Coordinates of C-alpha atoms in Angstrom, one line a residue:
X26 CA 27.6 58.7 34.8
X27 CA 26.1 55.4 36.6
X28 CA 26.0 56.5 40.5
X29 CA 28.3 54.4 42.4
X30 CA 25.6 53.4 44.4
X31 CA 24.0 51.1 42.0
X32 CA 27.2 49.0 42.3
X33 CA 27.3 48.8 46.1
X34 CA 25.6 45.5 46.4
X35 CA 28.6 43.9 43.9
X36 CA 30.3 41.0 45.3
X37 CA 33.2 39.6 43.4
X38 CA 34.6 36.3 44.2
X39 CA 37.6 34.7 43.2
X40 CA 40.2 35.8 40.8
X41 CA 38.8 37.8 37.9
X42 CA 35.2 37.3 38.5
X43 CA 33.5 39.6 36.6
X44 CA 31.3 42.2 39.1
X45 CA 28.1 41.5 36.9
X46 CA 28.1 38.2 37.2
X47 CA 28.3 38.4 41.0
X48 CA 26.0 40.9 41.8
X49 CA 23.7 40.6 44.4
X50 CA 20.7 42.9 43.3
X51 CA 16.8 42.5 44.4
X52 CA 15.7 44.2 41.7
X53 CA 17.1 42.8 37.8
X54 CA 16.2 43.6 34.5
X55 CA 17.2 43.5 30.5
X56 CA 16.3 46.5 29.1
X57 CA 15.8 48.0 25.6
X58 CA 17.9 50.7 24.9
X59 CA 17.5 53.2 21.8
X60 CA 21.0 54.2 21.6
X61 CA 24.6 52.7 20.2
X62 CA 25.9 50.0 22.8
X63 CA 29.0 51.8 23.1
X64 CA 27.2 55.2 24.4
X65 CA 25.4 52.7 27.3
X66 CA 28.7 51.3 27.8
X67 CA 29.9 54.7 28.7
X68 CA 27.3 55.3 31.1
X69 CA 27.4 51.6 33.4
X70 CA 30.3 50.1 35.6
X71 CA 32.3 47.9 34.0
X72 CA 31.3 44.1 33.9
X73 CA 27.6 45.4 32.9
X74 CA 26.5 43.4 29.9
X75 CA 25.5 45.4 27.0
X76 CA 24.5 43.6 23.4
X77 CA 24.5 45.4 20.0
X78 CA 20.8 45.5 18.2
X79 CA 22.4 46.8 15.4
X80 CA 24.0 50.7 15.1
X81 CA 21.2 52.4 17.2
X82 CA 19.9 50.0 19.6
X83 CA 21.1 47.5 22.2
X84 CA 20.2 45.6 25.2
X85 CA 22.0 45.7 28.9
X86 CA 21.1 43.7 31.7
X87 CA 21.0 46.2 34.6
X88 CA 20.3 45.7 38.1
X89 CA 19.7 47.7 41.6
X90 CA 18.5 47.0 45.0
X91 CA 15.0 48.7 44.8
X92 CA 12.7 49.0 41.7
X93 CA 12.9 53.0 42.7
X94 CA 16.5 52.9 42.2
X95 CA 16.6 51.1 39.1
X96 CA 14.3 53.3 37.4
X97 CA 16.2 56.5 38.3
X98 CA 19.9 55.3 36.9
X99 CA 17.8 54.0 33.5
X100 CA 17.0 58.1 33.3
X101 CA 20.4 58.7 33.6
X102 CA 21.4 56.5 30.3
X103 CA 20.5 59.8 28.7
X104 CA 18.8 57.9 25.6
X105 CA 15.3 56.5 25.5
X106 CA 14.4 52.7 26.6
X107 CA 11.9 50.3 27.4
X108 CA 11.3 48.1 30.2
X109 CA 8.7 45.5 30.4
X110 CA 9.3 43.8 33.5
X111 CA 9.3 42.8 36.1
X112 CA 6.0 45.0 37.4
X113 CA 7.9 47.1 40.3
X114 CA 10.3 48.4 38.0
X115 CA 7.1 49.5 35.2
X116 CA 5.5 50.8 38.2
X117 CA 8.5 52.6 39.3
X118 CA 9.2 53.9 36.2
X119 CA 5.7 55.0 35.9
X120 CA 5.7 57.0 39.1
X121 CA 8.9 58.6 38.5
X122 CA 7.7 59.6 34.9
X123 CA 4.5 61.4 36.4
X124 CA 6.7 63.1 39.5
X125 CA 8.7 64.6 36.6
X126 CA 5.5 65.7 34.5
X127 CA 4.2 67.4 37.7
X128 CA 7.6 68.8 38.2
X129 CA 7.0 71.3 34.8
X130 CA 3.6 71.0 34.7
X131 CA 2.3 74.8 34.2

């Protein structure tokens, strides 16, 4: 499940404002993900846009306050994705992939 604290920077104004919409995050992306939209549906907060690419693969526009942050919750979609930009979030992304490989390297 999405931590809670990807959502803390969320401001919602007015009447039914959707939370997405509002959001306040430093650091935004769309990424690619290789998965049904419905199973990255049931991993984001509500509001969170996520757009079909057919029966495997779909697109969400995701957001966090760091680039470090980001790339943690995209690990916790449980499915593969890809991110191109922006370059904090590759880099991110890349550090936290070799962390991990040194983790369980033998």
């Amino acid at each position: 499940m999405w931590n809670a604290c990807a959502v803390s920077a969320i401001r919602c104004t007015g009447s039914g404002a959707s939370p997405a919409a509002t959001a306040t995050w430093k650091c935004r992306t769309r990424v690619t993900v290789r998965a049904p939209a419905e199973h990255v549906r049931n991993r984001l907060p509500p509001g969170i846009t996520v757009e079909p690419l057919g029966d495997n693969a779909c697109v969400a526009e995701v957001g966090s306050n760091t680039p470090q942050m980001l790339a943690s919750y995209l690990g916790m979609l449980d499915a593969d994705f890809e991110v191109t930009e922006p370059p904090e979030l590759v880099a991110a992304i890349r550090a936290l992939a070799d962390r991990y490989r040194q983790a369980v390297s033998e």
